[in-house]
Amino acid sequence: MELVVGASAATMKSLLGKLGGLLAQEYTLIRGVNSDLQYINDELATMQSFLRTVAGSHDSDDLMKDWMKQIRDVTYDVEDCIDDSGHRLHGIRADRCCYFLVNGVHEVLTGRPRRDVAVRISVLKVRAQQIGERRLRYGVDNPQRVGSGSTPTAGFDAAENQDASLQIVTVKEPVGVEKHMEELERWVTDENSGGVLYIVGFGGVGKTTIATALYRKFGENFSHRATVSVSQSSDVEAVLRNIKSQVMPLQIDSHQQHGSLPENSLAAAVKAVPRHIGQGASAVVARLRNFGRSVQTTERGKQDQLKEELQKHFGEDSYLLLIDDVWSAATWDQIRKSLPQRNKRGKIIVTTRFHAVAKMRRGEGSKVCQVDALIDSESKKLFEQALHESRGREGAPTPEREAGDPVNNVRSNDANKPALLPTQAVSGSKGSKDNATRSKREEGILDHNVGVVDGNTPEVLPDQAISESQGTVPMEVWSMCGGLPLAIVTMAGHVACNPNKSKDEWLKDCKSLFPELGKVKGKDGGKKRTQEEVGKIVSHCYNDMPAEIKTCSLYLSIFSKGHRISRKRLTRRWIAEGFVSEKQGLTVEDVAETYFNHLIRRKIILPVDHSSNGKVKYCIVHDMVLEHIVAKASEENFITVVGGNWLMPPPSSKVRRLSLQGTDSKRAKDIEKMNLSHVRSLTMFGSLNNQLSSHSFKFGIVQVLDLEGCMGFKQHHTTEICKMLLLKYLSLRATDIKSLPDRIGKLVNLETLDIRETNVLELPKEVCQLEQLVNILGGNKRTRKALKLPGELNKKKKMKGLRILSGIEITAGSVDLHHLTELRKLAIYKLVTMGDDSSFEELRSSIEYLGGYSLHTLIIGDESSKFINSLDDLSSPPIFLIALELSGKMVKLPRWIRQLSALNKLTLPITALRTDNLRQLSDLEELFSLTFSFTAQNYDAETLTILSENKLHSRGQIKVPEAGFKSLKLLRFSAPLLPLLSFPKKAMPELERLELRFNLLEGLFGVENLEKLKEVHLTLDDKTRQAVTKKIAGEMENAAKKTKAKAPRIILETVIHSN
């Protein structure tokens, strides 16, 4: 049945845990409620069992649905009562001075609230009784049980699903778009006329696949380019602002950016280099001083002003805009009029489901492309590919990026050519000022097509992927999808997660969805599907998931369409909401990871970027899947979405979780009318202005507050936040706050504090009162701005439950970390010079001690390099590390680094780039990624001297060993000046991606010997790119001719120089 039970079951589970605790603890002090609480607890436990049965039922009786909603509502209300009571009746700490006296006064002052709680509990008991009686009175029958092979009620086995292969996201060729591409490529490359290309088709048919392939292939040939998603309810001003942020970046001084070099300091450094080493170094100063510069977006403006600015900026220059998923002809007309009307070098690609939008074609050069469903052979090919990828997450060949995934970090070459493209195709756009680091800002546009496996991935033989389970998957599974890529891919994920189903069971599922299946069959492999029928397929795949996975998937509606969702942000929020708990010997974080990976296998979320450790870093949700999830979450009153891309009706009952995705004045008034007293989760995107003007932050039972990147957040708002005594998750990341108030010590339930990329430089001592704190995330990794810890952390040995301590500054008074035995990640961004050896010894001792417990990630930034150079003295090194990052001026590696048998991610300073060091590291069999980089603070005369000495020591070139690095897939070099790099035969046999960021590269030999290399990423300035890309392209083209293999793609990013 399509009843939404996932969220209700999760809430019930959380509530029963709270009730059990309350029966044994503080609520025994409220006279007369013990028996009521026990009755409610017993009733809800029975209801929970009923929910499990309903989850596996296929009934759709209206009475059952209504009764389920009553269970849901009383569950929510009981939880609200408990949480509100905890907020109003929070106890006094037993270690407080004069505890008995203070506690006695507290009981007197809270007498009335306690009586109110008793009354509310009695009322809730009566409601629970009435719900049970109402079911009998109206004859709500028990749901019919289904076969064991098709019910998700057995629960999710986290232990069986904890393994996920480490991956590199790469670009792949799409399926079924070849027939459109040749004609449309001619339109895009026609320099004699501008115009609009309208790509029209059913939702999920692959419109965005084609549009993104064109944008990705030819975007570099235009002076300006931008992508933006529109959908149902985007206002024109927001769309224009988005375009402006991409085509009109505001440059800032280089010394403000991590990785940049102030001109004066670099020039002085070169002058200070000894003459026998520094000759010729001054020739590269002009390029080095601009290394790493980046851009930031401009401020907001009104619609008319934006229109004027865009038209003036574009002028007669060439530009390419991708406007995705336009629903309204009127909206498109306003957007179109805001862009230059007579520019014959400007091209716009519009995707839409509606012919009314395409009928607005005006002007010479405009074109309409109708996209139809895939034919049967293409449907089968796509299904096999998607199925193979989902099963690959359990150890099969690693999946790659779907062709339609957002191209935020890549710029693809010709998707159809097997060999390397000419240099012109891989170089940056002509003199463009818009292409610098734009990949970080371009809005994610998600294609609907999974695409064809890259040539380096083992080929999937016909029917091989769909014959690996006990039975054979019948053709009806993909043919019933009507040739729509979204439905096909979603069904492939569904099949991958049910390997034990027989052919008969699959046929039964198909016919339960579409009884006419097999009776009507056309040339496209089946009947064409309507929007509602595609939703039926998505709903079927959703209902198959275990209850806890359903809940986590519904939570995705928090995020707006096209939003790149951080894996860590999402899983931490799941934990704070109580959706995840420890099970089967796994920590709560590990269980959350398995849930996340399962959603990827299901194709509910799609990975768009991976961290250097091979884990998914960001994901995205297909817009039609997200539309389904938002509707389900609204039906369950699980999440209320206001603004953004959805036109959702206002909630008819209490708001539990609120996501504000950017609102206009009309929607701001709707918020004013809402009952927000029961909000337990608040997420805000965009600006604080006009979203919570009167309510401010006065939400007593909020447990999750996420304001990441929210504009308009002021310092005084932090005082209001400190009244949210039940808060578990607080993210103020990338806001303008400068300090945390002392009252933050009242947030005794806080588990995650995220203040990264803010101006908070020191934690108040009151933070040490937060004994539940698990994650402290501070500082700025890019600029190496660090967070100073309070001295009380060491003096009182507080916060022993910390698992992540990231972005901190270590001073002489904060080096003793021995008591943090639960710590899994320690990231030190700054080490204040400590004159005495005892401080060094204390910190080394802490690292040794914690390494014997849970520590698996260690990051140390040491500008003076004195400490990292002393790490060789560790008597008991942290041999269980899986990630190690050291920055400074280290030359010699610690001897114990070869003992790190579990290490899969290693980052070292560029000063450690020596042939003998590479030889040592080649023995690390689990190493997945290796990075050599620098920070601007460390790039001085001493650094230049070290690099030159390393070159001499390595006999003029850095040579990679011929053997070793058995698992390495990602190799990165990032420095203004890179020495000659040489890759002999059999070097790095598994390497898939090579990334080079530089201003001057002395040479690159033997890249053709990297047999599994798929992509070469180059980040360099426009003066360097032509010669470098020509050199690399030539080498790879020659290698491809010799081996008859497919050469890797070259993907270029251009660094813009500030004036």
mmCIF file with all atom_site columns, C-alpha atoms in Angstrom, residues 30-33 81-82 84-86 110-124:
data_model
loop_
_atom_site.group_PDB
_atom_site.id
_atom_site.type_symbol
_atom_site.label_atom_id
_atom_site.label_alt_id
_atom_site.label_comp_id
_atom_site.label_asym_id
_atom_site.label_entity_id
_atom_site.label_seq_id
_atom_site.pdbx_PDB_ins_code
_atom_site.Cartn_x
_atom_site.Cartn_y
_atom_site.Cartn_z
_atom_site.occupancy
_atom_site.B_iso_or_equiv
_atom_site.pdbx_formal_charge
_atom_site.auth_seq_id
_atom_site.auth_comp_id
_atom_site.auth_asym_id
_atom_site.auth_atom_id
_atom_site.pdbx_PDB_model_num
ATOM 1  C CA . ILE A 1 30  ? 5.276  14.326 38.869 1.00 0.00 ? 30  ILE A CA 1
ATOM 2  C CA . ARG A 1 31  ? 2.612  12.745 41.018 1.00 0.00 ? 31  ARG A CA 1
ATOM 3  C CA . GLY A 1 32  ? -0.121 10.757 39.374 1.00 0.00 ? 32  GLY A CA 1
ATOM 4  C CA . VAL A 1 33  ? 1.387  10.416 35.918 1.00 0.00 ? 33  VAL A CA 1
ATOM 5  C CA . CYS A 1 81  ? 4.759  16.873 25.382 1.00 0.00 ? 81  CYS A CA 1
ATOM 6  C CA . ILE A 1 82  ? 7.824  15.041 26.596 1.00 0.00 ? 82  ILE A CA 1
ATOM 7  C CA . ASP A 1 84  ? 8.405  20.513 25.949 1.00 0.00 ? 84  ASP A CA 1
ATOM 8  C CA . SER A 1 85  ? 8.330  19.226 29.515 1.00 0.00 ? 85  SER A CA 1
ATOM 9  C CA . GLY A 1 86  ? 12.057 18.596 29.353 1.00 0.00 ? 86  GLY A CA 1
ATOM 10 C CA . THR A 1 110 ? 8.305  24.618 38.551 1.00 0.00 ? 110 THR A CA 1
ATOM 11 C CA . GLY A 1 111 ? 5.264  23.442 40.490 1.00 0.00 ? 111 GLY A CA 1
ATOM 12 C CA . ARG A 1 112 ? 2.735  24.879 38.069 1.00 0.00 ? 112 ARG A CA 1
ATOM 13 C CA . PRO A 1 113 ? 4.500  23.602 34.921 1.00 0.00 ? 113 PRO A CA 1
ATOM 14 C CA . ARG A 1 114 ? 4.599  20.152 36.527 1.00 0.00 ? 114 ARG A CA 1
ATOM 15 C CA . ARG A 1 115 ? 0.851  20.220 37.067 1.00 0.00 ? 115 ARG A CA 1
ATOM 16 C CA . ASP A 1 116 ? 0.375  21.327 33.445 1.00 0.00 ? 116 ASP A CA 1
ATOM 17 C CA . VAL A 1 117 ? 2.472  18.368 32.314 1.00 0.00 ? 117 VAL A CA 1
ATOM 18 C CA . ALA A 1 118 ? 0.365  15.992 34.388 1.00 0.00 ? 118 ALA A CA 1
ATOM 19 C CA . VAL A 1 119 ? -2.826 17.317 32.779 1.00 0.00 ? 119 VAL A CA 1
ATOM 20 C CA . ARG A 1 120 ? -1.394 17.012 29.251 1.00 0.00 ? 120 ARG A CA 1
ATOM 21 C CA . ILE A 1 121 ? -0.300 13.436 29.901 1.00 0.00 ? 121 ILE A CA 1
ATOM 22 C CA . SER A 1 122 ? -3.764 12.522 31.161 1.00 0.00 ? 122 SER A CA 1
ATOM 23 C CA . VAL A 1 123 ? -5.338 14.003 28.035 1.00 0.00 ? 123 VAL A CA 1
ATOM 24 C CA . LEU A 1 124 ? -2.925 12.078 25.823 1.00 0.00 ? 124 LEU A CA 1
#
